[in-house]
Amino acid sequence: MLLRRLNRAVRRLPFSLLLLIAAPFIVEVLIHVWQYQVPRPTTDLDAPFFTSCQEPDVGAERENAVFVMLARNKELHKAKKTIRSIEAQFNKWFNYPIMFLNDEPWDPNFVTELNETAGGKGIFEVIPKEQWSYPDWLDQESAKESIQQQGKAGAPHAGLEGYHHMCRFYSGKFYQLDVLKKYKWYWRLEPSVDFTCAITYDPFVQMAKHKKVYGYTIALWEVGKSCPGLFRATADWKQSKRVPSSSLWNAMMEASWMPFPFRRLLSWVPHRDTYGDAWSLCHYWSNFEIADMDFFRSKTYQDYFDYLDRKGGFYNERWGDAAVHSLAVAMLADPQQVHHFEDIGYRHDTFYQCPANAPGGQLPGSLSLVKNEPWTTEAAGGIGCRCQCDGKELRNFGTYCLDKLKQPNTPKRGWFS
Ligand code: GDP
Ligand code: MN
């Protein structure tokens, strides 16, 4: 009744008066959304380290770095496939150690076979129980029940207890491992991935040289139902610590078009902060990562991780380490400290990035690269080295999270969305 009367009254108002009433709201929304615009930098903040094959400099100084692969004994063949690939495309020249981690004792057969595949560079470690278990204060019974329900609801792997431990481990506990303390950099590997181009320079050295802290190959959207509360928790922590929003943070956000004060009502919707603005769900896919462990070991990051842990979302939801790392990087790193390895050919499951080969940059006579042939094509704009695909084979959301930070005229080196 009241609504109908209000409706009738509004309809009787002249249009100009309506516009006058609406104007401040419209202006406020425009200003609000404008604040989330990401300014284009005057130079590319993240150019590729190299854009063609290099003669591998096997005598050059190395960084303090290690490959890390978490795996299960039953993943023997899949693990071998990955190691064969990274050895052939990179590590036969650069010889970084490869650490295998497991929550259970290693099968001696896995150790023998993988160490052989890794050319004797394998290190085999078991994760201490306290870094792979429920936190003491969590109600395990209700967590286990929730995991069962999540399994039924169908978010990927959400019904597996081990997967939840894994996500919590990689999100924070990994960086506290004693066996990793002596290293600064890590390159994460997973069983059954492919490296499809030769990597003829040392990415660790380049990361250090260019003051990068985080490198990725594939960016994509998180499965929303795996983490309804993650972004809100993150944004609350950010606000409580008064962390300013960088352009990288804003590049991951989608500002709300709802006028004030109604916008705040949206804060109850998943993936929104207390003001009603949303995370786009964009994140870097962490099955490939090259990163500086000091960033993740820092008091600030560990404080963020502990805050998330206390919220219980690693078990009561299925917060993934990829999303956690990405939000932390967007929140705490400078935009120019993040690197997209556009030149690295990589496949995990059905997602892949495969650059086109750099024209005239394939070093046809190189003796070091003689076993890395054949490459099939070269294409204008290509930056890959002896990639075994033609540059069209892409299923990657490319630089989406970072793309807004590229120069307007930076050519996209082939990406698919
Ligand atoms: P996806 O890539 O998210 O589909 O998940 P994966 O099944 O590939 O798991 C991600 C990584 O965690 C891989 O390196 C797995 O070997 C590892 N992983 C997952 N669950 C467990 C577990 O229960 N124990 C161990 N040791 N590794 C696990
Ligand atoms: Mn995987």
PDB file of N, CA and C in Angstrom, residues 185-283:
ATOM      1  N   TRP A 185      65.133 -19.121  -3.303  1.00  0.00           N
ATOM      2  CA  TRP A 185      64.184 -19.199  -4.424  1.00  0.00           C
ATOM      3  C   TRP A 185      63.663 -20.619  -4.596  1.00  0.00           C
ATOM      4  N   TYR A 186      62.429 -20.740  -5.054  1.00  0.00           N
ATOM      5  CA  TYR A 186      61.934 -22.063  -5.427  1.00  0.00           C
ATOM      6  C   TYR A 186      61.211 -21.979  -6.759  1.00  0.00           C
ATOM      7  N   TRP A 187      61.188 -23.109  -7.424  1.00  0.00           N
ATOM      8  CA  TRP A 187      60.433 -23.290  -8.676  1.00  0.00           C
ATOM      9  C   TRP A 187      59.557 -24.501  -8.422  1.00  0.00           C
ATOM     10  N   ARG A 188      58.275 -24.280  -8.404  1.00  0.00           N
ATOM     11  CA  ARG A 188      57.373 -25.376  -8.056  1.00  0.00           C
ATOM     12  C   ARG A 188      57.032 -26.206  -9.284  1.00  0.00           C
ATOM     13  N   LEU A 189      57.093 -27.524  -9.093  1.00  0.00           N
ATOM     14  CA  LEU A 189      56.737 -28.483 -10.138  1.00  0.00           C
ATOM     15  C   LEU A 189      55.591 -29.349  -9.633  1.00  0.00           C
ATOM     16  N   GLU A 190      54.840 -29.879 -10.560  1.00  0.00           N
ATOM     17  CA  GLU A 190      53.811 -30.860 -10.203  1.00  0.00           C
ATOM     18  C   GLU A 190      53.943 -32.086 -11.077  1.00  0.00           C
ATOM     19  N   PRO A 191      53.497 -33.236 -10.567  1.00  0.00           N
ATOM     20  CA  PRO A 191      53.506 -34.423 -11.417  1.00  0.00           C
ATOM     21  C   PRO A 191      52.674 -34.171 -12.679  1.00  0.00           C
ATOM     22  N   SER A 192      53.136 -34.754 -13.777  1.00  0.00           N
ATOM     23  CA  SER A 192      52.376 -34.744 -15.031  1.00  0.00           C
ATOM     24  C   SER A 192      52.175 -33.378 -15.679  1.00  0.00           C
ATOM     25  N   VAL A 193      53.184 -32.537 -15.626  1.00  0.00           N
ATOM     26  CA  VAL A 193      53.118 -31.297 -16.410  1.00  0.00           C
ATOM     27  C   VAL A 193      54.174 -31.372 -17.517  1.00  0.00           C
ATOM     28  N   ASP A 194      54.012 -30.538 -18.524  1.00  0.00           N
ATOM     29  CA  ASP A 194      54.966 -30.509 -19.642  1.00  0.00           C
ATOM     30  C   ASP A 194      55.589 -29.135 -19.789  1.00  0.00           C
ATOM     31  N   PHE A 195      56.864 -29.126 -20.060  1.00  0.00           N
ATOM     32  CA  PHE A 195      57.532 -27.898 -20.489  1.00  0.00           C
ATOM     33  C   PHE A 195      57.802 -28.061 -21.970  1.00  0.00           C
ATOM     34  N   THR A 196      57.260 -27.158 -22.774  1.00  0.00           N
ATOM     35  CA  THR A 196      57.256 -27.396 -24.219  1.00  0.00           C
ATOM     36  C   THR A 196      58.209 -26.502 -25.015  1.00  0.00           C
ATOM     37  N   CYS A 197      58.991 -25.683 -24.330  1.00  0.00           N
ATOM     38  CA  CYS A 197      60.014 -24.883 -25.021  1.00  0.00           C
ATOM     39  C   CYS A 197      61.335 -25.051 -24.270  1.00  0.00           C
ATOM     40  N   ALA A 198      62.427 -24.782 -24.963  1.00  0.00           N
ATOM     41  CA  ALA A 198      63.720 -24.774 -24.263  1.00  0.00           C
ATOM     42  C   ALA A 198      63.796 -23.497 -23.419  1.00  0.00           C
ATOM     43  N   ILE A 199      64.289 -23.641 -22.198  1.00  0.00           N
ATOM     44  CA  ILE A 199      64.474 -22.476 -21.326  1.00  0.00           C
ATOM     45  C   ILE A 199      65.984 -22.322 -21.196  1.00  0.00           C
ATOM     46  N   THR A 200      66.516 -21.377 -21.969  1.00  0.00           N
ATOM     47  CA  THR A 200      67.970 -21.360 -22.177  1.00  0.00           C
ATOM     48  C   THR A 200      68.693 -20.326 -21.322  1.00  0.00           C
ATOM     49  N   TYR A 201      67.945 -19.688 -20.438  1.00  0.00           N
ATOM     50  CA  TYR A 201      68.577 -18.761 -19.490  1.00  0.00           C
ATOM     51  C   TYR A 201      68.125 -19.173 -18.088  1.00  0.00           C
ATOM     52  N   ASP A 202      68.738 -18.585 -17.079  1.00  0.00           N
ATOM     53  CA  ASP A 202      68.431 -18.968 -15.705  1.00  0.00           C
ATOM     54  C   ASP A 202      67.343 -18.032 -15.139  1.00  0.00           C
ATOM     55  N   PRO A 203      66.117 -18.516 -14.994  1.00  0.00           N
ATOM     56  CA  PRO A 203      65.039 -17.634 -14.511  1.00  0.00           C
ATOM     57  C   PRO A 203      65.284 -17.094 -13.105  1.00  0.00           C
ATOM     58  N   PHE A 204      65.974 -17.873 -12.268  1.00  0.00           N
ATOM     59  CA  PHE A 204      66.239 -17.396 -10.903  1.00  0.00           C
ATOM     60  C   PHE A 204      67.143 -16.162 -10.946  1.00  0.00           C
ATOM     61  N   VAL A 205      68.177 -16.252 -11.774  1.00  0.00           N
ATOM     62  CA  VAL A 205      69.122 -15.138 -11.894  1.00  0.00           C
ATOM     63  C   VAL A 205      68.394 -13.890 -12.422  1.00  0.00           C
ATOM     64  N   GLN A 206      67.521 -14.096 -13.398  1.00  0.00           N
ATOM     65  CA  GLN A 206      66.793 -12.960 -13.977  1.00  0.00           C
ATOM     66  C   GLN A 206      65.790 -12.366 -12.981  1.00  0.00           C
ATOM     67  N   MET A 207      65.139 -13.243 -12.224  1.00  0.00           N
ATOM     68  CA  MET A 207      64.199 -12.758 -11.199  1.00  0.00           C
ATOM     69  C   MET A 207      64.951 -11.868 -10.202  1.00  0.00           C
ATOM     70  N   ALA A 208      66.122 -12.366  -9.765  1.00  0.00           N
ATOM     71  CA  ALA A 208      66.906 -11.599  -8.789  1.00  0.00           C
ATOM     72  C   ALA A 208      67.367 -10.269  -9.408  1.00  0.00           C
ATOM     73  N   LYS A 209      67.855 -10.362 -10.633  1.00  0.00           N
ATOM     74  CA  LYS A 209      68.390  -9.174 -11.311  1.00  0.00           C
ATOM     75  C   LYS A 209      67.309  -8.093 -11.484  1.00  0.00           C
ATOM     76  N   HIS A 210      66.099  -8.528 -11.805  1.00  0.00           N
ATOM     77  CA  HIS A 210      65.016  -7.569 -12.050  1.00  0.00           C
ATOM     78  C   HIS A 210      64.166  -7.303 -10.808  1.00  0.00           C
ATOM     79  N   LYS A 211      64.657  -7.766  -9.667  1.00  0.00           N
ATOM     80  CA  LYS A 211      63.978  -7.523  -8.373  1.00  0.00           C
ATOM     81  C   LYS A 211      62.532  -8.020  -8.373  1.00  0.00           C
ATOM     82  N   LYS A 212      62.331  -9.194  -8.968  1.00  0.00           N
ATOM     83  CA  LYS A 212      60.991  -9.801  -8.966  1.00  0.00           C
ATOM     84  C   LYS A 212      60.834 -10.655  -7.716  1.00  0.00           C
ATOM     85  N   VAL A 213      59.595 -10.827  -7.280  1.00  0.00           N
ATOM     86  CA  VAL A 213      59.375 -11.765  -6.169  1.00  0.00           C
ATOM     87  C   VAL A 213      58.472 -12.938  -6.566  1.00  0.00           C
ATOM     88  N   TYR A 214      57.713 -12.761  -7.656  1.00  0.00           N
ATOM     89  CA  TYR A 214      56.761 -13.819  -8.007  1.00  0.00           C
ATOM     90  C   TYR A 214      56.639 -13.950  -9.521  1.00  0.00           C
ATOM     91  N   GLY A 215      56.780 -15.189 -10.011  1.00  0.00           N
ATOM     92  CA  GLY A 215      56.658 -15.430 -11.450  1.00  0.00           C
ATOM     93  C   GLY A 215      55.641 -16.509 -11.734  1.00  0.00           C
ATOM     94  N   TYR A 216      54.869 -16.330 -12.831  1.00  0.00           N
ATOM     95  CA  TYR A 216      53.821 -17.288 -13.176  1.00  0.00           C
ATOM     96  C   TYR A 216      53.770 -17.480 -14.694  1.00  0.00           C
ATOM     97  N   THR A 217      53.069 -18.520 -15.112  1.00  0.00           N
ATOM     98  CA  THR A 217      52.833 -18.706 -16.548  1.00  0.00           C
ATOM     99  C   THR A 217      51.365 -18.536 -16.909  1.00  0.00           C
ATOM    100  N   ILE A 218      50.473 -19.059 -16.068  1.00  0.00           N
ATOM    101  CA  ILE A 218      49.048 -19.067 -16.420  1.00  0.00           C
ATOM    102  C   ILE A 218      48.249 -18.345 -15.341  1.00  0.00           C
ATOM    103  N   ALA A 219      47.346 -17.480 -15.785  1.00  0.00           N
ATOM    104  CA  ALA A 219      46.413 -16.830 -14.862  1.00  0.00           C
ATOM    105  C   ALA A 219      45.005 -17.212 -15.288  1.00  0.00           C
ATOM    106  N   LEU A 220      44.153 -17.449 -14.341  1.00  0.00           N
ATOM    107  CA  LEU A 220      42.777 -17.814 -14.696  1.00  0.00           C
ATOM    108  C   LEU A 220      41.847 -17.518 -13.534  1.00  0.00           C
ATOM    109  N   TRP A 221      40.573 -17.923 -13.672  1.00  0.00           N
ATOM    110  CA  TRP A 221      39.596 -17.591 -12.644  1.00  0.00           C
ATOM    111  C   TRP A 221      39.424 -18.726 -11.654  1.00  0.00           C
ATOM    112  N   GLU A 222      39.360 -18.385 -10.392  1.00  0.00           N
ATOM    113  CA  GLU A 222      39.144 -19.380  -9.340  1.00  0.00           C
ATOM    114  C   GLU A 222      37.700 -19.884  -9.399  1.00  0.00           C
ATOM    115  N   VAL A 223      37.511 -21.130  -8.973  1.00  0.00           N
ATOM    116  CA  VAL A 223      36.167 -21.688  -8.883  1.00  0.00           C
ATOM    117  C   VAL A 223      35.497 -21.054  -7.658  1.00  0.00           C
ATOM    118  N   GLY A 224      34.496 -20.222  -7.904  1.00  0.00           N
ATOM    119  CA  GLY A 224      33.912 -19.406  -6.839  1.00  0.00           C
ATOM    120  C   GLY A 224      33.445 -20.200  -5.629  1.00  0.00           C
ATOM    121  N   LYS A 225      32.860 -21.366  -5.863  1.00  0.00           N
ATOM    122  CA  LYS A 225      32.278 -22.069  -4.715  1.00  0.00           C
ATOM    123  C   LYS A 225      33.333 -22.720  -3.813  1.00  0.00           C
ATOM    124  N   SER A 226      34.595 -22.709  -4.251  1.00  0.00           N
ATOM    125  CA  SER A 226      35.633 -23.269  -3.383  1.00  0.00           C
ATOM    126  C   SER A 226      36.031 -22.297  -2.258  1.00  0.00           C
ATOM    127  N   CYS A 227      35.684 -21.012  -2.424  1.00  0.00           N
ATOM    128  CA  CYS A 227      36.232 -20.044  -1.460  1.00  0.00           C
ATOM    129  C   CYS A 227      35.342 -18.811  -1.244  1.00  0.00           C
ATOM    130  N   PRO A 228      34.065 -19.030  -0.896  1.00  0.00           N
ATOM    131  CA  PRO A 228      33.172 -17.865  -0.768  1.00  0.00           C
ATOM    132  C   PRO A 228      33.657 -16.809   0.229  1.00  0.00           C
ATOM    133  N   GLY A 229      34.371 -17.237   1.281  1.00  0.00           N
ATOM    134  CA  GLY A 229      34.752 -16.274   2.320  1.00  0.00           C
ATOM    135  C   GLY A 229      36.182 -15.778   2.234  1.00  0.00           C
ATOM    136  N   LEU A 230      36.943 -16.264   1.269  1.00  0.00           N
ATOM    137  CA  LEU A 230      38.381 -15.943   1.237  1.00  0.00           C
ATOM    138  C   LEU A 230      38.650 -14.468   0.991  1.00  0.00           C
ATOM    139  N   PHE A 231      37.941 -13.903   0.030  1.00  0.00           N
ATOM    140  CA  PHE A 231      38.255 -12.514  -0.315  1.00  0.00           C
ATOM    141  C   PHE A 231      37.870 -11.567   0.812  1.00  0.00           C
ATOM    142  N   ARG A 232      36.719 -11.831   1.420  1.00  0.00           N
ATOM    143  CA  ARG A 232      36.290 -10.968   2.524  1.00  0.00           C
ATOM    144  C   ARG A 232      37.316 -10.998   3.665  1.00  0.00           C
ATOM    145  N   ALA A 233      37.788 -12.212   3.971  1.00  0.00           N
ATOM    146  CA  ALA A 233      38.793 -12.335   5.040  1.00  0.00           C
ATOM    147  C   ALA A 233      40.057 -11.564   4.653  1.00  0.00           C
ATOM    148  N   THR A 234      40.455 -11.701   3.407  1.00  0.00           N
ATOM    149  CA  THR A 234      41.662 -11.014   2.923  1.00  0.00           C
ATOM    150  C   THR A 234      41.497  -9.493   3.011  1.00  0.00           C
ATOM    151  N   ALA A 235      40.356  -9.019   2.524  1.00  0.00           N
ATOM    152  CA  ALA A 235      40.121  -7.571   2.507  1.00  0.00           C
ATOM    153  C   ALA A 235      40.028  -7.027   3.934  1.00  0.00           C
ATOM    154  N   ASP A 236      39.452  -7.815   4.841  1.00  0.00           N
ATOM    155  CA  ASP A 236      39.366  -7.378   6.241  1.00  0.00           C
ATOM    156  C   ASP A 236      40.763  -7.268   6.851  1.00  0.00           C
ATOM    157  N   TRP A 237      41.599  -8.278   6.548  1.00  0.00           N
ATOM    158  CA  TRP A 237      42.965  -8.241   7.069  1.00  0.00           C
ATOM    159  C   TRP A 237      43.706  -7.027   6.505  1.00  0.00           C
ATOM    160  N   LYS A 238      43.537  -6.830   5.209  1.00  0.00           N
ATOM    161  CA  LYS A 238      44.209  -5.700   4.528  1.00  0.00           C
ATOM    162  C   LYS A 238      43.818  -4.382   5.187  1.00  0.00           C
ATOM    163  N   GLN A 239      42.522  -4.272   5.459  1.00  0.00           N
ATOM    164  CA  GLN A 239      42.043  -3.034   6.066  1.00  0.00           C
ATOM    165  C   GLN A 239      42.580  -2.870   7.489  1.00  0.00           C
ATOM    166  N   SER A 240      42.592  -3.960   8.243  1.00  0.00           N
ATOM    167  CA  SER A 240      43.049  -3.859   9.637  1.00  0.00           C
ATOM    168  C   SER A 240      44.530  -3.494   9.706  1.00  0.00           C
ATOM    169  N   LYS A 241      45.287  -3.865   8.686  1.00  0.00           N
ATOM    170  CA  LYS A 241      46.724  -3.550   8.655  1.00  0.00           C
ATOM    171  C   LYS A 241      47.006  -2.273   7.878  1.00  0.00           C
ATOM    172  N   ARG A 242      45.939  -1.624   7.429  1.00  0.00           N
ATOM    173  CA  ARG A 242      46.054  -0.385   6.647  1.00  0.00           C
ATOM    174  C   ARG A 242      47.001  -0.536   5.453  1.00  0.00           C
ATOM    175  N   VAL A 243      46.873  -1.641   4.744  1.00  0.00           N
ATOM    176  CA  VAL A 243      47.695  -1.842   3.539  1.00  0.00           C
ATOM    177  C   VAL A 243      47.066  -1.022   2.414  1.00  0.00           C
ATOM    178  N   PRO A 244      47.813  -0.108   1.816  1.00  0.00           N
ATOM    179  CA  PRO A 244      47.216   0.696   0.734  1.00  0.00           C
ATOM    180  C   PRO A 244      46.964  -0.149  -0.518  1.00  0.00           C
ATOM    181  N   SER A 245      45.990   0.257  -1.325  1.00  0.00           N
ATOM    182  CA  SER A 245      45.687  -0.484  -2.557  1.00  0.00           C
ATOM    183  C   SER A 245      46.617  -0.045  -3.669  1.00  0.00           C
ATOM    184  N   SER A 246      47.365  -0.980  -4.226  1.00  0.00           N
ATOM    185  CA  SER A 246      48.239  -0.657  -5.359  1.00  0.00           C
ATOM    186  C   SER A 246      47.446  -0.831  -6.644  1.00  0.00           C
ATOM    187  N   SER A 247      48.073  -0.450  -7.764  1.00  0.00           N
ATOM    188  CA  SER A 247      47.390  -0.653  -9.048  1.00  0.00           C
ATOM    189  C   SER A 247      47.217  -2.146  -9.327  1.00  0.00           C
ATOM    190  N   LEU A 248      48.118  -2.982  -8.802  1.00  0.00           N
ATOM    191  CA  LEU A 248      47.990  -4.429  -9.005  1.00  0.00           C
ATOM    192  C   LEU A 248      46.770  -4.967  -8.256  1.00  0.00           C
ATOM    193  N   TRP A 249      46.587  -4.466  -7.061  1.00  0.00           N
ATOM    194  CA  TRP A 249      45.393  -4.859  -6.294  1.00  0.00           C
ATOM    195  C   TRP A 249      44.130  -4.442  -7.060  1.00  0.00           C
ATOM    196  N   ASN A 250      44.118  -3.189  -7.489  1.00  0.00           N
ATOM    197  CA  ASN A 250      42.939  -2.694  -8.210  1.00  0.00           C
ATOM    198  C   ASN A 250      42.689  -3.472  -9.494  1.00  0.00           C
ATOM    199  N   ALA A 251      43.784  -3.959 -10.100  1.00  0.00           N
ATOM    200  CA  ALA A 251      43.634  -4.729 -11.343  1.00  0.00           C
ATOM    201  C   ALA A 251      42.921  -6.052 -11.086  1.00  0.00           C
ATOM    202  N   MET A 252      42.901  -6.510  -9.851  1.00  0.00           N
ATOM    203  CA  MET A 252      42.216  -7.769  -9.515  1.00  0.00           C
ATOM    204  C   MET A 252      40.786  -7.532  -9.031  1.00  0.00           C
ATOM    205  N   MET A 253      40.409  -6.262  -8.974  1.00  0.00           N
ATOM    206  CA  MET A 253      39.104  -5.926  -8.391  1.00  0.00           C
ATOM    207  C   MET A 253      38.078  -5.550  -9.458  1.00  0.00           C
ATOM    208  N   GLU A 254      36.823  -5.721  -9.092  1.00  0.00           N
ATOM    209  CA  GLU A 254      35.723  -5.219  -9.920  1.00  0.00           C
ATOM    210  C   GLU A 254      34.887  -4.302  -9.047  1.00  0.00           C
ATOM    211  N   ALA A 255      34.991  -2.996  -9.313  1.00  0.00           N
ATOM    212  CA  ALA A 255      34.279  -2.029  -8.476  1.00  0.00           C
ATOM    213  C   ALA A 255      32.774  -2.172  -8.683  1.00  0.00           C
ATOM    214  N   SER A 256      32.029  -1.990  -7.610  1.00  0.00           N
ATOM    215  CA  SER A 256      30.571  -2.106  -7.698  1.00  0.00           C
ATOM    216  C   SER A 256      29.960  -0.849  -8.320  1.00  0.00           C
ATOM    217  N   TRP A 257      28.919  -1.041  -9.123  1.00  0.00           N
ATOM    218  CA  TRP A 257      28.188   0.072  -9.731  1.00  0.00           C
ATOM    219  C   TRP A 257      26.949   0.434  -8.913  1.00  0.00           C
ATOM    220  N   MET A 258      26.783  -0.201  -7.793  1.00  0.00           N
ATOM    221  CA  MET A 258      25.632   0.097  -6.933  1.00  0.00           C
ATOM    222  C   MET A 258      25.888   1.416  -6.216  1.00  0.00           C
ATOM    223  N   PRO A 259      24.864   2.315  -6.162  1.00  0.00           N
ATOM    224  CA  PRO A 259      25.131   3.602  -5.495  1.00  0.00           C
ATOM    225  C   PRO A 259      25.236   3.466  -3.981  1.00  0.00           C
ATOM    226  N   PHE A 260      25.996   4.386  -3.402  1.00  0.00           N
ATOM    227  CA  PHE A 260      26.075   4.496  -1.952  1.00  0.00           C
ATOM    228  C   PHE A 260      24.714   4.979  -1.451  1.00  0.00           C
ATOM    229  N   PRO A 261      24.213   4.552  -0.331  1.00  0.00           N
ATOM    230  CA  PRO A 261      24.781   3.640   0.653  1.00  0.00           C
ATOM    231  C   PRO A 261      24.387   2.177   0.413  1.00  0.00           C
ATOM    232  N   PHE A 262      23.668   1.912  -0.683  1.00  0.00           N
ATOM    233  CA  PHE A 262      23.170   0.542  -0.915  1.00  0.00           C
ATOM    234  C   PHE A 262      24.301  -0.437  -1.203  1.00  0.00           C
ATOM    235  N   ARG A 263      25.426   0.123  -1.683  1.00  0.00           N
ATOM    236  CA  ARG A 263      26.565  -0.716  -2.047  1.00  0.00           C
ATOM    237  C   ARG A 263      26.987  -1.632  -0.902  1.00  0.00           C
ATOM    238  N   ARG A 264      26.924  -1.079   0.291  1.00  0.00           N
ATOM    239  CA  ARG A 264      27.395  -1.846   1.455  1.00  0.00           C
ATOM    240  C   ARG A 264      26.577  -3.114   1.692  1.00  0.00           C
ATOM    241  N   LEU A 265      25.346  -3.094   1.212  1.00  0.00           N
ATOM    242  CA  LEU A 265      24.519  -4.298   1.385  1.00  0.00           C
ATOM    243  C   LEU A 265      25.123  -5.482   0.633  1.00  0.00           C
ATOM    244  N   LEU A 266      25.873  -5.160  -0.424  1.00  0.00           N
ATOM    245  CA  LEU A 266      26.492  -6.237  -1.226  1.00  0.00           C
ATOM    246  C   LEU A 266      27.612  -6.956  -0.476  1.00  0.00           C
ATOM    247  N   SER A 267      28.047  -6.373   0.641  1.00  0.00           N
ATOM    248  CA  SER A 267      29.167  -6.990   1.369  1.00  0.00           C
ATOM    249  C   SER A 267      28.806  -8.394   1.863  1.00  0.00           C
ATOM    250  N   TRP A 268      27.544  -8.726   1.840  1.00  0.00           N
ATOM    251  CA  TRP A 268      27.123 -10.069   2.262  1.00  0.00           C
ATOM    252  C   TRP A 268      27.232 -11.080   1.133  1.00  0.00           C
ATOM    253  N   VAL A 269      27.473 -10.577  -0.061  1.00  0.00           N
ATOM    254  CA  VAL A 269      27.607 -11.477  -1.215  1.00  0.00           C
ATOM    255  C   VAL A 269      29.046 -12.014  -1.236  1.00  0.00           C
ATOM    256  N   PRO A 270      29.265 -13.313  -1.565  1.00  0.00           N
ATOM    257  CA  PRO A 270      30.634 -13.846  -1.600  1.00  0.00           C
ATOM    258  C   PRO A 270      31.574 -13.040  -2.502  1.00  0.00           C
ATOM    259  N   HIS A 271      32.848 -13.069  -2.173  1.00  0.00           N
ATOM    260  CA  HIS A 271      33.923 -12.442  -2.950  1.00  0.00           C
ATOM    261  C   HIS A 271      33.841 -10.920  -2.961  1.00  0.00           C
ATOM    262  N   ARG A 272      33.182 -10.355  -1.935  1.00  0.00           N
ATOM    263  CA  ARG A 272      33.112  -8.889  -1.857  1.00  0.00           C
ATOM    264  C   ARG A 272      33.682  -8.415  -0.519  1.00  0.00           C
ATOM    265  N   ASP A 273      34.222  -7.189  -0.547  1.00  0.00           N
ATOM    266  CA  ASP A 273      34.748  -6.637   0.697  1.00  0.00           C
ATOM    267  C   ASP A 273      33.624  -5.937   1.460  1.00  0.00           C
ATOM    268  N   THR A 274      33.981  -5.340   2.579  1.00  0.00           N
ATOM    269  CA  THR A 274      32.958  -4.744   3.450  1.00  0.00           C
ATOM    270  C   THR A 274      32.245  -3.551   2.784  1.00  0.00           C
ATOM    271  N   TYR A 275      32.861  -3.007   1.713  1.00  0.00           N
ATOM    272  CA  TYR A 275      32.239  -1.886   0.998  1.00  0.00           C
ATOM    273  C   TYR A 275      31.375  -2.345  -0.173  1.00  0.00           C
ATOM    274  N   GLY A 276      31.423  -3.661  -0.465  1.00  0.00           N
ATOM    275  CA  GLY A 276      30.587  -4.175  -1.544  1.00  0.00           C
ATOM    276  C   GLY A 276      31.308  -4.337  -2.871  1.00  0.00           C
ATOM    277  N   ASP A 277      32.609  -4.034  -2.897  1.00  0.00           N
ATOM    278  CA  ASP A 277      33.369  -4.215  -4.149  1.00  0.00           C
ATOM    279  C   ASP A 277      33.911  -5.643  -4.222  1.00  0.00           C
ATOM    280  N   ALA A 278      34.107  -6.130  -5.460  1.00  0.00           N
ATOM    281  CA  ALA A 278      34.374  -7.563  -5.635  1.00  0.00           C
ATOM    282  C   ALA A 278      35.789  -7.854  -6.129  1.00  0.00           C
ATOM    283  N   TRP A 279      36.254  -9.042  -5.800  1.00  0.00           N
ATOM    284  CA  TRP A 279      37.461  -9.638  -6.412  1.00  0.00           C
ATOM    285  C   TRP A 279      36.990 -10.311  -7.706  1.00  0.00           C
ATOM    286  N   SER A 280      37.760 -10.147  -8.770  1.00  0.00           N
ATOM    287  CA  SER A 280      37.346 -10.714 -10.066  1.00  0.00           C
ATOM    288  C   SER A 280      37.509 -12.238 -10.114  1.00  0.00           C
ATOM    289  N   LEU A 281      38.122 -12.828  -9.081  1.00  0.00           N
ATOM    290  CA  LEU A 281      38.467 -14.265  -9.010  1.00  0.00           C
ATOM    291  C   LEU A 281      39.714 -14.598  -9.824  1.00  0.00           C
ATOM    292  N   CYS A 282      40.309 -13.577 -10.422  1.00  0.00           N
ATOM    293  CA  CYS A 282      41.529 -13.825 -11.178  1.00  0.00           C
ATOM    294  C   CYS A 282      42.657 -14.205 -10.221  1.00  0.00           C
ATOM    295  N   HIS A 283      43.424 -15.220 -10.620  1.00  0.00           N
ATOM    296  CA  HIS A 283      44.568 -15.617  -9.801  1.00  0.00           C
ATOM    297  C   HIS A 283      45.618 -16.295 -10.673  1.00  0.00           C
TER     298      HIS A 283
END
